Short mmCIF file of C-alpha atoms in Angstrom, two decimals:
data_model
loop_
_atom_site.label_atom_id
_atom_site.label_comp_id
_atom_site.label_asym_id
_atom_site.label_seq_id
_atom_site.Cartn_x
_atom_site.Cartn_y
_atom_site.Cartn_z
CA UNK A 4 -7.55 13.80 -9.61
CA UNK A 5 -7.17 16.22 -6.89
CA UNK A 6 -3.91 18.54 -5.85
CA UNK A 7 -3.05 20.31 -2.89
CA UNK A 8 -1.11 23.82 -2.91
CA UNK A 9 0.03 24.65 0.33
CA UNK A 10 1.89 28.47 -0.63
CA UNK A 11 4.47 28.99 1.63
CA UNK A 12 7.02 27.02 2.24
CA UNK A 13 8.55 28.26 5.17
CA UNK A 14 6.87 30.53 8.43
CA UNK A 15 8.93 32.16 10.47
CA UNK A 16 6.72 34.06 13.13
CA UNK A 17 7.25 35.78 17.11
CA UNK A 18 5.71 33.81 20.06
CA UNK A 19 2.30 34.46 20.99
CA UNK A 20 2.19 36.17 17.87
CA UNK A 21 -0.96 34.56 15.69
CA UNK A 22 -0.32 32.57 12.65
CA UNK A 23 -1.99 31.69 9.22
CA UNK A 24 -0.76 28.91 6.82
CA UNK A 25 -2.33 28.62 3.32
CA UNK A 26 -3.81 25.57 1.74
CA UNK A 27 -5.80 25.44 -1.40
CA UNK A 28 -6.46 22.18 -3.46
CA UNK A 29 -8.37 21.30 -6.69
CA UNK A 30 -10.60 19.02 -6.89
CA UNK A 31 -13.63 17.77 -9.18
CA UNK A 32 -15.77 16.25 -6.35
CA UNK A 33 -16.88 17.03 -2.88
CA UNK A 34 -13.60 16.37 -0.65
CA UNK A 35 -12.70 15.65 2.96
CA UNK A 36 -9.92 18.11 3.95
CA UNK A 37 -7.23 17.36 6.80
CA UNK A 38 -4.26 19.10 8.76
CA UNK A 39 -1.20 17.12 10.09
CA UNK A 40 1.91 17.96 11.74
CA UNK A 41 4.88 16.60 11.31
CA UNK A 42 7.53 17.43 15.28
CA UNK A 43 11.09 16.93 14.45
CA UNK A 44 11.92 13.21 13.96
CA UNK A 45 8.30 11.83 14.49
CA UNK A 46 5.23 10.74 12.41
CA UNK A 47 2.61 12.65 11.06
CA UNK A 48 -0.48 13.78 13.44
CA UNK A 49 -4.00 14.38 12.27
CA UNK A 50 -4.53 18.42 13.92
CA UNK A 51 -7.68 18.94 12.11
CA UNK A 52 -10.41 17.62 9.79
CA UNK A 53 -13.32 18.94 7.81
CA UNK A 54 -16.23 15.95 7.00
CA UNK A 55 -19.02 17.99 6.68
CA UNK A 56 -21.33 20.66 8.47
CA UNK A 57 -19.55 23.77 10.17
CA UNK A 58 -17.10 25.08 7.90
CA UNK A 59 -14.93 26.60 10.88
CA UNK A 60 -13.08 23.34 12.66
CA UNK A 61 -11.30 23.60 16.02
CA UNK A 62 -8.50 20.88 16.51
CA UNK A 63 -6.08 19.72 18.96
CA UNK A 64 -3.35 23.01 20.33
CA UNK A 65 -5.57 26.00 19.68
CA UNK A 66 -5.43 25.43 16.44
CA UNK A 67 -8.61 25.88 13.77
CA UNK A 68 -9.40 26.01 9.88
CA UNK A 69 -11.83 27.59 8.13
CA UNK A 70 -13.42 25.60 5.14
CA UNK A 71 -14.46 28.12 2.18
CA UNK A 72 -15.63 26.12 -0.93
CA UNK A 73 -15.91 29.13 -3.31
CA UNK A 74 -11.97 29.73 -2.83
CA UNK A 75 -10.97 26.02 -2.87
CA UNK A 76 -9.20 27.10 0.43
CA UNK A 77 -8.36 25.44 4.04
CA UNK A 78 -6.31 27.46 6.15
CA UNK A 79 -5.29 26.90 9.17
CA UNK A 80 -4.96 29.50 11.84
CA UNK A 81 -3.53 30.12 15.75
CA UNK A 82 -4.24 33.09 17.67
CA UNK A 83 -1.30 33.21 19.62
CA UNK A 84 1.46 30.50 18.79
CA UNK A 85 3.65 28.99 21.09
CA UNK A 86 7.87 27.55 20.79
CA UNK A 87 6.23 24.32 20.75
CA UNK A 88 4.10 24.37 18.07
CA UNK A 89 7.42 24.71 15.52
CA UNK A 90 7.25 21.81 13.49
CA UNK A 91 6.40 20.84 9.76
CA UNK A 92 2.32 21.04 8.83
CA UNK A 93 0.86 19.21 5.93
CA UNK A 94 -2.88 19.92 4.24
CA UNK A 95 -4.29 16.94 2.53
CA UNK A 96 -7.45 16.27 0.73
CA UNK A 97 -9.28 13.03 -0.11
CA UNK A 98 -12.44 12.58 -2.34
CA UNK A 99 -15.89 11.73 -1.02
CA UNK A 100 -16.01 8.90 -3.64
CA UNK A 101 -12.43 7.43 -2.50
CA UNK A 102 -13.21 4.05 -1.25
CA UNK A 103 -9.38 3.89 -1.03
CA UNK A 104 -9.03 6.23 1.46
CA UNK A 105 -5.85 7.79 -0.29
CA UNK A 106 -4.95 11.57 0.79
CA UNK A 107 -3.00 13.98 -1.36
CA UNK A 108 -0.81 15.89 1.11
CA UNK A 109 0.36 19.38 0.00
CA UNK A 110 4.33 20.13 -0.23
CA UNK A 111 4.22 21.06 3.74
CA UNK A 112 5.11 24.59 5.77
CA UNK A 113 7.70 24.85 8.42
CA UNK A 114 6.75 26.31 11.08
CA UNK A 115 9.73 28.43 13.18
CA UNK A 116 8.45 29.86 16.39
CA UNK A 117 11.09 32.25 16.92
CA UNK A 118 11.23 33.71 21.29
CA UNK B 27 -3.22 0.39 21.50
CA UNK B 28 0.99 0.74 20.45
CA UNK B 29 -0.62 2.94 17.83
CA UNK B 30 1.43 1.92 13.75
CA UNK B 31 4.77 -0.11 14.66
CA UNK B 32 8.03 0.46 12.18
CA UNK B 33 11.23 -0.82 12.49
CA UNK B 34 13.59 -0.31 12.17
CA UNK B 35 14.05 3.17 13.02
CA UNK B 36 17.47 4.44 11.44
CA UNK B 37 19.39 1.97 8.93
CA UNK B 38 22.38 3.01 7.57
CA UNK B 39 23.75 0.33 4.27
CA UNK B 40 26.11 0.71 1.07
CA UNK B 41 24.70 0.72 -2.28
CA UNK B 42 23.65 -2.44 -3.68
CA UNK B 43 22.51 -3.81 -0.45
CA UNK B 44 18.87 -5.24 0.15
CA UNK B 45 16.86 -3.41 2.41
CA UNK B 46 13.66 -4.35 4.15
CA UNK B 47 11.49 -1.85 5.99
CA UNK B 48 8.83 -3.40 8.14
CA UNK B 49 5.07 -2.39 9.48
CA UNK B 50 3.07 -3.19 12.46
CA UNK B 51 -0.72 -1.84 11.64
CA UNK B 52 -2.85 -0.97 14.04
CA UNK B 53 -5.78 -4.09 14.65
CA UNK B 54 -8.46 -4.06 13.07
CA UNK B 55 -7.28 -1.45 10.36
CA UNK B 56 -7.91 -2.95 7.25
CA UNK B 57 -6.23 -0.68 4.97
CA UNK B 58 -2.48 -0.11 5.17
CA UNK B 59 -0.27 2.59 3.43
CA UNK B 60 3.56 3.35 2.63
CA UNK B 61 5.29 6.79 1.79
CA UNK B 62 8.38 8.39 1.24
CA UNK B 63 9.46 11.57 2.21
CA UNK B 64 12.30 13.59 0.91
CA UNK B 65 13.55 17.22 0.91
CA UNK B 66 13.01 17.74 -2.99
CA UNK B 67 9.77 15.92 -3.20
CA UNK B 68 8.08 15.99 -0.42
CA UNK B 69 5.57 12.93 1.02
CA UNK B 70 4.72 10.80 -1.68
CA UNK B 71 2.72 7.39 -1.62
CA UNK B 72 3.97 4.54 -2.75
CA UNK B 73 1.61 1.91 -2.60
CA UNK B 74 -1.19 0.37 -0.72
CA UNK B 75 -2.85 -2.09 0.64
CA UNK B 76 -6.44 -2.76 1.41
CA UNK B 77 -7.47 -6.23 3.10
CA UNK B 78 -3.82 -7.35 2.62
CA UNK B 79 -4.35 -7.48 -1.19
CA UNK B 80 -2.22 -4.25 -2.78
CA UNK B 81 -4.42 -1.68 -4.92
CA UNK B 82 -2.67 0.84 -5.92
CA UNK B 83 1.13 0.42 -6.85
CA UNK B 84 1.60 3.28 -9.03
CA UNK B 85 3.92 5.19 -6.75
CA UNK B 86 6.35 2.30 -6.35
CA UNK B 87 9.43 4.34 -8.08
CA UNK B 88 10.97 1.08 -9.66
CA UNK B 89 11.20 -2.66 -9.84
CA UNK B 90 13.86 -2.33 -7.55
CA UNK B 91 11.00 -1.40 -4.91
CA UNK B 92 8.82 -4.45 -3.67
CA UNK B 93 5.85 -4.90 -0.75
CA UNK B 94 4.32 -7.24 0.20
CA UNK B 95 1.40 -8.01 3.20
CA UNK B 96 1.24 -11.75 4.08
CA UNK B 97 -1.17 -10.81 6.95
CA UNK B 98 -3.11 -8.18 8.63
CA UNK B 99 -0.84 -7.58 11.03
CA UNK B 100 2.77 -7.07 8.85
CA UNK B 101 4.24 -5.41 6.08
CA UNK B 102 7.11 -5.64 4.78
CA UNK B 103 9.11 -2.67 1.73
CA UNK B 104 12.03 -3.97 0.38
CA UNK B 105 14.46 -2.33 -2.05
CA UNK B 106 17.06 -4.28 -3.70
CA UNK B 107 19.53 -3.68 -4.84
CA UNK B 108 19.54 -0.04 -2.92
CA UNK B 109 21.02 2.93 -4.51
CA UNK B 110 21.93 6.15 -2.60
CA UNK B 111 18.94 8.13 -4.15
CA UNK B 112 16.47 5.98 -1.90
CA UNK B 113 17.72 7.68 0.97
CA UNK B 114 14.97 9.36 2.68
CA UNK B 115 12.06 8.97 5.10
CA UNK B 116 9.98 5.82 5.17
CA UNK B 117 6.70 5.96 6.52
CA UNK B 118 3.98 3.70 7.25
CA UNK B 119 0.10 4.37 8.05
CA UNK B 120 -3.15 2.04 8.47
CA UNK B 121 -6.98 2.84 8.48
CA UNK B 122 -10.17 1.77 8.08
CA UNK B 123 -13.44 2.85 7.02
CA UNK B 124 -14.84 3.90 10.35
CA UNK B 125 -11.96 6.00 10.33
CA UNK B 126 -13.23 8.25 7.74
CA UNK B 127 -10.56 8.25 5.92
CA UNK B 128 -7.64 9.65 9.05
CA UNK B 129 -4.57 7.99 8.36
CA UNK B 130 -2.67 6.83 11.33
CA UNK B 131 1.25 7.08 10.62
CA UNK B 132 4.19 5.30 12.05
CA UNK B 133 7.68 7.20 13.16
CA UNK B 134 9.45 6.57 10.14
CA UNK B 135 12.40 4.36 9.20
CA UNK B 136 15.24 7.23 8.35
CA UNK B 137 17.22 5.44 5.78
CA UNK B 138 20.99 6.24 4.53
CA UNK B 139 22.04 4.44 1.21
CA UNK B 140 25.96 5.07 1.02
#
């Protein structure tokens, strides 16, 4: 069984200002790791994914996560956020060996871009 | 492609009252997926489906809570009778293998249990 700890709930950071949100998971097997964001009122979107190879991934807005194995960790980061970008992110993580394709998604971080 | 299809997207009904939430996959996704998502506990799955035939049910809170998938292309969630605790955020998602495991999710059906 795997679990996703995402540490703050709540991120409250200037424009153009650069941001970091936390995600660390447990896991017994190899995993696939994702970021989604959640706008006001909308479905999720898929920002980010890690499969395999590089361990630094570059996704859709500027935004990026580094993969490190030895802390169990997925963070995402933004050099230089923008208004826009407020919204609700999720980290989720699904096993190599899941022919189900499940995810578990961490409890989510708001995002408030404050002017 | 219309991308996941829910509808509908607010419904407002008094306690006791059958609900039914409904999907749209996208084609050719061969595995589809419903969550809930509340303030207190967050996005949690409920059940899903793979080839039409449902896999996992373990997140289905109550016998209250039904699905069903007659065909590829529909889904249907129904909760009856509905109590005001149900309130919350319905979503829907699809995939398939080639995917690579990227769910593709719905907008939601916001629902209000009075």
């Amino acid at each position: 069984a795997q679990s996703v700890t995402q540490l703050d709930s709540q991120v409250p950071v200037f424009e153009e200002a650069p941001v970091e949100l936390r995600c660390n998971y447990s896991s017994s097997v190899s995993v696939y790791l994702f970021w989604y964001v959640q706008y006001p009122n909308q479905g999720l979107q898929l920002l980010l994914k890690y499969l395999s190879g590089s361990t630094l991934v570059k996704g859709i807005n500027g935004f990026e996560a580094e993969f490190n194995k030895s802390q169990t960790s997925f963070h995402l980061r933004k050099p230089s956020v923008h208004i826009s970008d407020t919204a609700e992110y999720f980290c989720a993580v699904s096993d190599l060996d899941n022919a189900g394709n499940m995810l578990t998604f961490g409890g989510g971080t708001r995002l408030m871009v404050k002017p | 492609d219309a991308g996941v299809i829910q509808s509908p997207r607010h419904e407002v009904t008094e306690m006791g009252q059958e609900v039914t939430l409904r999907c749209k996959p996208i084609s050719g996704h061969d595995y589809l997926f419903w969550y809930r998502q509340t303030m207190m506990r967050g996005l949690e799955l409920l059940i899903y489906f793979n080839n039409n035939v449902p896999i996992d049910d373990s997140g289905m809170p109550e016998d209250r809570f039904s699905a069903k998938m007659p065909n590829a292309s529909f889904s249907t969630l129904k909760i009856q009778p509905s109590e005001p605790r149900d309130s919350a955020v319905y979503f829907c998602a699809s995939t398939d293998t080639g995917s690579r495991q990227r769910q593709y999710f719905g907008p939601g059906t916001r629902l209000t249990v009075l």
